[in-house]
Coordinates of C-alpha atoms in Angstrom, one line a residue:
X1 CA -13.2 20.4 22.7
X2 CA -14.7 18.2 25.5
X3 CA -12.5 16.7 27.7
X4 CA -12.7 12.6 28.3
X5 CA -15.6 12.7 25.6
X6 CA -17.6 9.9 24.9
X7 CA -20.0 9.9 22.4
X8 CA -22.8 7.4 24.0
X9 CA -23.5 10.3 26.7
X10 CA -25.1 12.5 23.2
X11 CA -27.4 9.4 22.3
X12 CA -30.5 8.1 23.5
X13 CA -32.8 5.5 22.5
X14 CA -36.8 5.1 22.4
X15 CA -39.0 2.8 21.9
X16 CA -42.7 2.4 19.9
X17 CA -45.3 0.1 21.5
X18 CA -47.4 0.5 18.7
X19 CA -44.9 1.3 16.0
X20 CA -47.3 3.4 13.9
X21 CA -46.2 6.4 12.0
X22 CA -48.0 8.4 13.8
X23 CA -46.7 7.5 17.2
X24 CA -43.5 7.8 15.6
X25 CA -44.2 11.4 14.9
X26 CA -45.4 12.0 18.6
X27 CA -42.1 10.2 19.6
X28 CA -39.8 12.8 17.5
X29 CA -42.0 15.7 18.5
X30 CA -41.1 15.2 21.9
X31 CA -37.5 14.2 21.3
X32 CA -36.8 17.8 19.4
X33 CA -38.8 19.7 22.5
X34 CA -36.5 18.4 25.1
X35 CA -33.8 21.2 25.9
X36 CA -30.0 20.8 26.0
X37 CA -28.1 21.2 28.5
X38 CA -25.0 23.5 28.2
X39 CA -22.7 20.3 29.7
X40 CA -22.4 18.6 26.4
X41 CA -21.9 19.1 23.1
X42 CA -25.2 20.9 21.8
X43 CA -26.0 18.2 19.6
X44 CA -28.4 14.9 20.4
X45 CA -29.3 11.7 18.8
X46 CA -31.9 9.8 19.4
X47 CA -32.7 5.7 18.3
X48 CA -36.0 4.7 18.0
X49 CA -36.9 1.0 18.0
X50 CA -40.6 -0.7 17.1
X51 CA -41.6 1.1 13.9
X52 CA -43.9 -1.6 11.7
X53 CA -43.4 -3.9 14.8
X54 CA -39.5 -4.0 14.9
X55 CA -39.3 -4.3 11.7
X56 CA -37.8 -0.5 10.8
X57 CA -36.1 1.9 13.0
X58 CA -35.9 6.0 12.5
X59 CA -32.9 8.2 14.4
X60 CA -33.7 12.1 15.1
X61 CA -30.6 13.7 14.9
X62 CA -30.7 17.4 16.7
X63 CA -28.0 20.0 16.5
X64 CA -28.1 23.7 18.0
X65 CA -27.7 26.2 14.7
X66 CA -24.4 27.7 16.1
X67 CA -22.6 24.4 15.4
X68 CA -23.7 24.8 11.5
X69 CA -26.4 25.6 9.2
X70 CA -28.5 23.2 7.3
X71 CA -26.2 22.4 4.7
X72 CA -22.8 22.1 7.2
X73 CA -25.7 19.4 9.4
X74 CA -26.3 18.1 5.8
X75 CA -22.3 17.5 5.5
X76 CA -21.7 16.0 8.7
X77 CA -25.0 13.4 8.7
X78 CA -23.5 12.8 5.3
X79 CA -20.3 11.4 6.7
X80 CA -21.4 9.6 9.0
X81 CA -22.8 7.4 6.0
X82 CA -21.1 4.3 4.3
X83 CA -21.7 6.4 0.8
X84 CA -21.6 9.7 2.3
X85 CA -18.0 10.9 1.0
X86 CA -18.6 9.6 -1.8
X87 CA -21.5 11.9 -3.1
X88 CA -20.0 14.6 -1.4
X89 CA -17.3 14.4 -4.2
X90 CA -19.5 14.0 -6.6
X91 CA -22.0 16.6 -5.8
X92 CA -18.5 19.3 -5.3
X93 CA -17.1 17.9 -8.3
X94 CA -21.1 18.6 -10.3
X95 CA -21.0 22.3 -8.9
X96 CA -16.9 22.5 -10.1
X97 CA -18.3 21.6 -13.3
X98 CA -21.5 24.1 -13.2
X99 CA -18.4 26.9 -12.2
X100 CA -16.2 26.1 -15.4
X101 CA -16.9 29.6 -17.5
X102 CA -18.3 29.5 -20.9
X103 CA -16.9 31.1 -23.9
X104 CA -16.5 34.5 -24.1
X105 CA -19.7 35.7 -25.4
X106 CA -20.4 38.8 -28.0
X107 CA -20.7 42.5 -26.0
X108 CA -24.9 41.9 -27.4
X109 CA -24.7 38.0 -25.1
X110 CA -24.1 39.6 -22.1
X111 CA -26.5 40.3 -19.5
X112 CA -27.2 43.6 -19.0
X113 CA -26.5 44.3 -22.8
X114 CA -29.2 41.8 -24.1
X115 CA -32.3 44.1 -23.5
X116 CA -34.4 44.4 -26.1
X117 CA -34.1 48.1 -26.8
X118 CA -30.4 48.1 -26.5
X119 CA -28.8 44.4 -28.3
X120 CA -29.5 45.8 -32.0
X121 CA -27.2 48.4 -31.5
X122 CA -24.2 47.1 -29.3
X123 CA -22.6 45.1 -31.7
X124 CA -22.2 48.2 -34.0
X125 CA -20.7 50.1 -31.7
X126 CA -16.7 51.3 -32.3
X127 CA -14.5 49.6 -29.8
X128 CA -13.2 52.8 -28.2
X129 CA -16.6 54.1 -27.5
X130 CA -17.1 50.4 -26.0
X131 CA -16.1 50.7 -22.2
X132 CA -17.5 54.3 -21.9
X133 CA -20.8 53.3 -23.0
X134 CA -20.7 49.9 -20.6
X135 CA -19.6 52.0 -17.6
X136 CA -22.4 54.4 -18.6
X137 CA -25.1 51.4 -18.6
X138 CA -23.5 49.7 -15.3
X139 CA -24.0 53.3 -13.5
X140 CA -27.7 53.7 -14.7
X141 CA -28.7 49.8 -13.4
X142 CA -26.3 50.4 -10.3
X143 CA -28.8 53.1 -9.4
X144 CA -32.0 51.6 -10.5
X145 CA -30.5 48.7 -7.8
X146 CA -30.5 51.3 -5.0
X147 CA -33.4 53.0 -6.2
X148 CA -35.5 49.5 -5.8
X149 CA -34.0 48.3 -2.9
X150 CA -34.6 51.4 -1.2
X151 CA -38.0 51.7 -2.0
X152 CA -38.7 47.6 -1.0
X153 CA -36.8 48.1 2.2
X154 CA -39.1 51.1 3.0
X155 CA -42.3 48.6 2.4
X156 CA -41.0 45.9 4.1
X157 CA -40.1 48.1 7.4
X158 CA -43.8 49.0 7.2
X159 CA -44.8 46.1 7.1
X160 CA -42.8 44.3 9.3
X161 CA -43.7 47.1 11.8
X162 CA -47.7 46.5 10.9
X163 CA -46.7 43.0 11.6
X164 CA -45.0 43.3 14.9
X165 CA -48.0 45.2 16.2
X166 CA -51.3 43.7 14.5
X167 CA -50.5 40.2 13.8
X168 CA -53.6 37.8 14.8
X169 CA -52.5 34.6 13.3
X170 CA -50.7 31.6 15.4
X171 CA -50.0 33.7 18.7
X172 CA -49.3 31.3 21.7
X173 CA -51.8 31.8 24.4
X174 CA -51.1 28.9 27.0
X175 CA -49.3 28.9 29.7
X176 CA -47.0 26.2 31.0
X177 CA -45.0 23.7 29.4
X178 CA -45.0 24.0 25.2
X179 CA -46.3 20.7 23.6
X180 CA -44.9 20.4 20.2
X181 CA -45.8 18.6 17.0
X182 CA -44.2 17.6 14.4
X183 CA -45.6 15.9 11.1
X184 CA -44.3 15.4 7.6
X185 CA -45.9 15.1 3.9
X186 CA -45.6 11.8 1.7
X187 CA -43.1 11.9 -0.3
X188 CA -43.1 13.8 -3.6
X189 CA -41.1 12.3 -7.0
X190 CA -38.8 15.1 -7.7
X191 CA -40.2 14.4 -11.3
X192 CA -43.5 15.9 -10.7
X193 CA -41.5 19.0 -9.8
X194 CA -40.4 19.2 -13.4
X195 CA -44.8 19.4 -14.7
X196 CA -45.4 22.7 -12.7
X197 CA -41.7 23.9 -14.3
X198 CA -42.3 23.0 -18.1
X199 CA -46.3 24.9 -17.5
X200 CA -45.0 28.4 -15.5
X201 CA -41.7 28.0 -15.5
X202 CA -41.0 28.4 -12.2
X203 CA -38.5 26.5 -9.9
X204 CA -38.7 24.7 -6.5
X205 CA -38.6 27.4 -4.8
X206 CA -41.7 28.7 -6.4
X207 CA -43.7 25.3 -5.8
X208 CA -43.1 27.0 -2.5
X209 CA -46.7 28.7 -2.9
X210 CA -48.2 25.1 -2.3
X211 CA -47.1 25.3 1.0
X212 CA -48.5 28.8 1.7
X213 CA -51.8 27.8 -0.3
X214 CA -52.6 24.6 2.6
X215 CA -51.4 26.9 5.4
X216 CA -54.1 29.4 3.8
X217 CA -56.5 26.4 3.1
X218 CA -56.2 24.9 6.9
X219 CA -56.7 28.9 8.3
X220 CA -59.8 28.7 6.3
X221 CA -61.0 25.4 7.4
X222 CA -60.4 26.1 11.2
X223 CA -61.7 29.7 10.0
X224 CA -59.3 31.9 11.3
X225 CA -58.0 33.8 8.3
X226 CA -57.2 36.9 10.3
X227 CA -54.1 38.5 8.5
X228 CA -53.6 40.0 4.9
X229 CA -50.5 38.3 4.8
X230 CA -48.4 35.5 5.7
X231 CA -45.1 37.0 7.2
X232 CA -42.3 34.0 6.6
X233 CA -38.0 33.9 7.6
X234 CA -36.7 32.8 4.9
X235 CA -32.9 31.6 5.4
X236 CA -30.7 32.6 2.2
X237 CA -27.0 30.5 1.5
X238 CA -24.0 32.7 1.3
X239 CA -22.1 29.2 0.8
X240 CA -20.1 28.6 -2.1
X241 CA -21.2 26.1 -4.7
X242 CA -17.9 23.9 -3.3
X243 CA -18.2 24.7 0.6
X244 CA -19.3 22.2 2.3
X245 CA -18.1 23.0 5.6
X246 CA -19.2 22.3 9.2
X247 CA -20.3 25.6 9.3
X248 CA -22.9 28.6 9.3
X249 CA -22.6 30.2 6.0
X250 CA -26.1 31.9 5.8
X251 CA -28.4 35.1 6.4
X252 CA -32.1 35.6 5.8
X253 CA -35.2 37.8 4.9
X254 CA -38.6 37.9 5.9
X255 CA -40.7 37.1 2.7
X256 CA -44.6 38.4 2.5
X257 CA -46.9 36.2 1.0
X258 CA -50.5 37.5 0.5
X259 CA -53.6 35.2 2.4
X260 CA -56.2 36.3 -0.3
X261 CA -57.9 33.9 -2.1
X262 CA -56.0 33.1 -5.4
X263 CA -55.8 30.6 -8.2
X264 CA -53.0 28.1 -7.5
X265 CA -51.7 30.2 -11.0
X266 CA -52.0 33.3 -9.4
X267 CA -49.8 32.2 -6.2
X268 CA -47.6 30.5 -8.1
X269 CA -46.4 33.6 -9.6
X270 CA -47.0 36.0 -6.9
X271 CA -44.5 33.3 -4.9
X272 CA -42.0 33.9 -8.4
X273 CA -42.2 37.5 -7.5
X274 CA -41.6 37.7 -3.7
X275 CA -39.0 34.3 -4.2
X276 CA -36.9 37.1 -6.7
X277 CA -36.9 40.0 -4.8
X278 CA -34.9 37.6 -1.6
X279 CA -32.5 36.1 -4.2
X280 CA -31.6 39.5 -5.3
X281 CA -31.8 41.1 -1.4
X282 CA -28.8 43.0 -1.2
X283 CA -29.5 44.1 2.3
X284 CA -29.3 40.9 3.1
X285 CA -25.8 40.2 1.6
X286 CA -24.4 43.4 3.3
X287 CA -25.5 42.2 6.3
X288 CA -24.2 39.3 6.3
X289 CA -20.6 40.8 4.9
X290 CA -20.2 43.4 7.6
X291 CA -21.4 41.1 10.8
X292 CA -18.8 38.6 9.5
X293 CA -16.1 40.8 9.1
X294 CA -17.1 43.2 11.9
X295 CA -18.8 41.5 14.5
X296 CA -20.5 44.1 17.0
X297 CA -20.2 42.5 20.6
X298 CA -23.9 42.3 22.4
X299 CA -25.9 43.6 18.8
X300 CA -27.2 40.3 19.2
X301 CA -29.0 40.2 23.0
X302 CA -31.7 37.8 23.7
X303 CA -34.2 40.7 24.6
X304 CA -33.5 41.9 20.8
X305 CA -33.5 38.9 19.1
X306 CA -36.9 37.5 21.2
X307 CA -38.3 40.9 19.9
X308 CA -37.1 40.2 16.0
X309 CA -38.2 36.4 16.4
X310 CA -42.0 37.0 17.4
X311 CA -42.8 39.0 14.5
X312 CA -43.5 36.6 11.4
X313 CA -45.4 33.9 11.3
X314 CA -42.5 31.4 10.8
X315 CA -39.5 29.9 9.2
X316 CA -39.4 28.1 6.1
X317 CA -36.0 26.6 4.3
X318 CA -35.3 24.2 1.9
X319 CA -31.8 21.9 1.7
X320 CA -30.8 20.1 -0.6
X321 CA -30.0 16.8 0.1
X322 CA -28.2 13.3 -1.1
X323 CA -29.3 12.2 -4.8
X324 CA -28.8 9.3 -4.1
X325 CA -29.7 6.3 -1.4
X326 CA -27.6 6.3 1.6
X327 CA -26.4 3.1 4.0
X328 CA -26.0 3.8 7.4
X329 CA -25.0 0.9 9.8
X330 CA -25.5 -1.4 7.0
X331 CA -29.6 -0.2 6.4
X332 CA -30.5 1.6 3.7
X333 CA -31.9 4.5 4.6
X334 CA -35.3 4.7 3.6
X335 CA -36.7 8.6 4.0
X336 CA -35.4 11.6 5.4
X337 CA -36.8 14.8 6.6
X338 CA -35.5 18.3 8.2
X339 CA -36.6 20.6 10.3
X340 CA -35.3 24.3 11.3
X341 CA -35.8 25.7 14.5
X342 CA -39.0 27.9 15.0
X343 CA -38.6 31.3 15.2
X344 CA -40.9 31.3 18.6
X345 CA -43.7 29.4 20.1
X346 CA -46.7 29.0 17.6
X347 CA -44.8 30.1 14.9
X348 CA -44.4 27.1 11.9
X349 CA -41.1 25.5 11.4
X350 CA -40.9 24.0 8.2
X351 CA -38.0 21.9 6.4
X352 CA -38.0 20.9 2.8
X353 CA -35.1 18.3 2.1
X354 CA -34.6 16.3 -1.3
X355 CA -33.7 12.7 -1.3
X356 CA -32.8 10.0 -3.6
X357 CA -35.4 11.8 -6.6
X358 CA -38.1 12.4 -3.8
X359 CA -38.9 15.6 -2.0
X360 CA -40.5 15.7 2.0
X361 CA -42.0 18.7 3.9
X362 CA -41.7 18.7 7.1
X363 CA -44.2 20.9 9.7
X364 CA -43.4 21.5 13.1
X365 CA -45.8 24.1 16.0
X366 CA -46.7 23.5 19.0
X367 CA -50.0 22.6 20.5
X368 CA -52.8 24.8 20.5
X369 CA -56.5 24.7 21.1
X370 CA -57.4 27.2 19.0
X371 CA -55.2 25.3 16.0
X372 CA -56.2 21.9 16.6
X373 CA -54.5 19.5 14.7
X374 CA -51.9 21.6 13.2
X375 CA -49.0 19.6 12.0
X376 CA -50.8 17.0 10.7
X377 CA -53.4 18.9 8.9
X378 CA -51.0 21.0 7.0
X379 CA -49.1 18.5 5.8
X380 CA -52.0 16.5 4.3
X381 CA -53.2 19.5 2.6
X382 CA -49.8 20.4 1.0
X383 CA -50.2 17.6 -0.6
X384 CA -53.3 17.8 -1.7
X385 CA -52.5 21.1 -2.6
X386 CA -49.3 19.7 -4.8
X387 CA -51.5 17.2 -6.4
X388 CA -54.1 20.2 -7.5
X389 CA -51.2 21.9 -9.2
X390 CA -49.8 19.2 -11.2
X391 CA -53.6 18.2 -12.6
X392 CA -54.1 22.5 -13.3
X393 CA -50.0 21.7 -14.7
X394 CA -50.9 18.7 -16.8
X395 CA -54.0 20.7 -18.4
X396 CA -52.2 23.8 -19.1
X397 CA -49.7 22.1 -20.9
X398 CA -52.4 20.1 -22.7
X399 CA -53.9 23.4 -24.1
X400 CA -50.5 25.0 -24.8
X401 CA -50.4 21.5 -27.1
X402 CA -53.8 22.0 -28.2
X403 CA -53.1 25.8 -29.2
X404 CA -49.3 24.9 -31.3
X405 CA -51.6 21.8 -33.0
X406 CA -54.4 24.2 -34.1
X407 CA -52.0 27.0 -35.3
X408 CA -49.9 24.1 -37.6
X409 CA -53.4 23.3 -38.9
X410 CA -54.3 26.7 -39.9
X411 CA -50.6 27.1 -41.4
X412 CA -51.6 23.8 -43.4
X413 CA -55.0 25.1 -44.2
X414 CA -53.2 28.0 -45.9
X415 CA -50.8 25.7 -47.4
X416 CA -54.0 23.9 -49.4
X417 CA -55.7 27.9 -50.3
X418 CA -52.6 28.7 -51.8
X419 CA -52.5 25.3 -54.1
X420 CA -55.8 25.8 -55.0
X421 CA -54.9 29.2 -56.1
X422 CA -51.7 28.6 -58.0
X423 CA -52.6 29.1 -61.2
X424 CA -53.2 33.0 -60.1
X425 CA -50.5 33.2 -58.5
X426 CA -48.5 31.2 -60.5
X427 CA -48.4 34.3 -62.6
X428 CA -46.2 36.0 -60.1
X429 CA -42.9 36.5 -61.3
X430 CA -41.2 36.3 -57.8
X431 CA -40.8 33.4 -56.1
X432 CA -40.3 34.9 -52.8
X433 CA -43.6 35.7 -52.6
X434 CA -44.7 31.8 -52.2
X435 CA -41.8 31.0 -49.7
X436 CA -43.2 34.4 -47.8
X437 CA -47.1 33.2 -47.9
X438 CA -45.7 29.4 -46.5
X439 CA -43.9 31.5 -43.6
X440 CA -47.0 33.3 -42.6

């Protein structure tokens, strides 16, 4: 609590003389570089007047991450909306009704029990042999769990440590003041999203490998593809589907994504891969668990976490935002974007938010001769990059058409050899061999 508070003391306004987008850009750039002081609440807001010629505004609204995560920011910019409340209840009362459990499925329905090898046979199993034999399987996967998150934590240490000592890519250099950038993508229909989906069925996250395909694509271009790898934080939710508290509810792992030259198939899938492997972290869990329940006093120095912090090459998360429009002082607000903090100068901080059906990537570094243009560049090439995948999307889904329409044909074709040979086999005293041939 702040005594004798006043809220116009955390806001500041700007103004454009050109009121370009780009100016705009420079302007919130140098708004998120100033620091905050320790005398106020660590949060700022910043008005900025001239956009189109005074015809639009934009507000940058900062907040230091031990006030909340990106979903408790999300929940507090949310209420500060005419509609805000609203679609809070309605997006806690769509995850309510997500929680609500199905029916009780058969012993062969559930999860672990639906393998291939094993389904056939569970049902016909007696019921007193049931829980022994459930126990038996839970016991076998609880130690293939250990077994692979051993082994995965023992690669990751390596190369994390590898990192640490041999990374090449986006190390700061200057000296002096930092110069940050900041630069966002046009927006993409949340629709499109559902193309890549339907042809590799991946999710969101996945279409995550277009943003490591135009970092990979703007190393190339500037020609500085110096590591194997690209070592991202990526932040992981601990909230609960109905939390949407002012709060930090989250941990995080770094993620390795490969810089070799792929098909945007290929990265797509490798992205699946290394996107699974953090869903399922538990390391990650635990580690959240114990340093919430057991906080160790000092674990968390600033010589220690400096240390942690310069090792990867960035930070990338993804919050989900409002479905629908929101009106704030009586404007509609038109786009939104996010932005997390970077894990240390150079490194890439990059928010993805969705908004009434459309989708914005944000890209925020600093300045840096030997990465000129960064911001920018990066975030035209993600979507270029986005715009290869749906056309490769739209065409593999277009031959997956192609393939069922020729295999109905050759059914049909079949269909017409076995009229024309009917009075052969009409000879055939069982029917069942027709409705068999039809079936094939």
């Amino acid at each position: 609590e702040v005594e004798n508070f006043d809220v116009c003391a955390n806001i500041e306004t700007r103004n454009l003389s050109l009121g370009t987008i780009e100016e705009l850009k420079d302007c919130v750039s140098k708004c998120i570089s100033e620091k905050m002081g320790f005398d106020k609440p660590l949060w700022r807001a910043y008005v900025i007047y001239g956009l189109e010629g005074g015809k639009r505004s934009a507000m940058v609204i900062k907040a230091h991450h031990c006030i909340a995560d990106g979903q408790g920011c999300m929940r507090a910019l949310m209420s500060l909306t005419l509609e805000g409340s609203d679609l809070l209840s309605d997006m806690i009362k769509f995850f309510k009704d997500k929680m609500i459990p199905p029916p009780k499925p058969k012993p062969s329905e559930l999860p672990l029990l639906r393998h291939h090898a094993i389904k056939p046979h569970v049902d016909r199993i007696p019921e007193f042999l049931f829980a022994p034999y459930v126990l038996f399987l839970n016991v076998l996967y609880i130690l293939w769990l250990l077994y692979n998150e051993i082994r995965t934590g023992i690669i990751n240490q390596h190369k994390t440590t590898k990192m640490s000592l041999m990374r090449k890519n986006l190390i700061y250099e200057e000296s002096g003041k930092l110069e940050r950038t900041m630069s966002w993508t046009k927006e993409i229909n949340i629709t499109d999203i559902s193309i890549p989906r339907k042809a590799y069925g991946v999710s969101l996250n996945d279409v995550m490998a277009v943003i490591t395909r135009a970092i990979r694509a703007y190393f190339s271009e500037i020609n500085r593809v110096l590591d194997d790898e690209l070592m991202m934080f990526i932040p992981i939710s601990m909230r609960g589907p109905t939390n949407w508290e002012c709060n930090n509810a989250s941990t995080g792992e770094w993620c390795f994504i490969s810089m070799k030259e792929q098909t945007t198939k290929e990265s797509i899938f490798h992205v699946h891969r290394e996107m699974n492997k953090l869903k399922s972290s538990l390391p990650a869990k635990l580690r959240y668990i114990f340093l919430g329940n057991c906080p160790i006093p000092g674990i968390f120095n600033k010589r220690l976490m400096t240390a942690l912090e310069e090792v990867g090459h960035g930070v990338i998360t993804n919050v989900p935002g409002p479905m629908h429009s929101l009106t704030f002082a009586g404007q509609k607000i038109e786009q939104f974007t996010v932005t997390p903090p970077q894990n240390c100068p150079g490194g890439f901080a990059i928010g993805i938010i969705s908004y009434d059906g459309k989708i914005t990537c944000s890209v925020f570094n600093d300045r840096m001769p030997n990465y000129p243009n960064i911001s920018t560049r990066v975030t035209e090439l993600i979507n270029e990059e986005f715009e290869a995948l749906l056309e490769e999307s739209r065409a593999e889904l277009k031959k997956r058409e192609l393939t069922l329409h020729e295999k109905k044909e050759s059914n049909v074709m079949r269909f017409i050899q076995f009229e024309d040979n009917y009075d052969f086999l009409e000879e055939d005293p069982k029917p069942e061999s027709m409705v068999f041939y039809i079936e094939a």
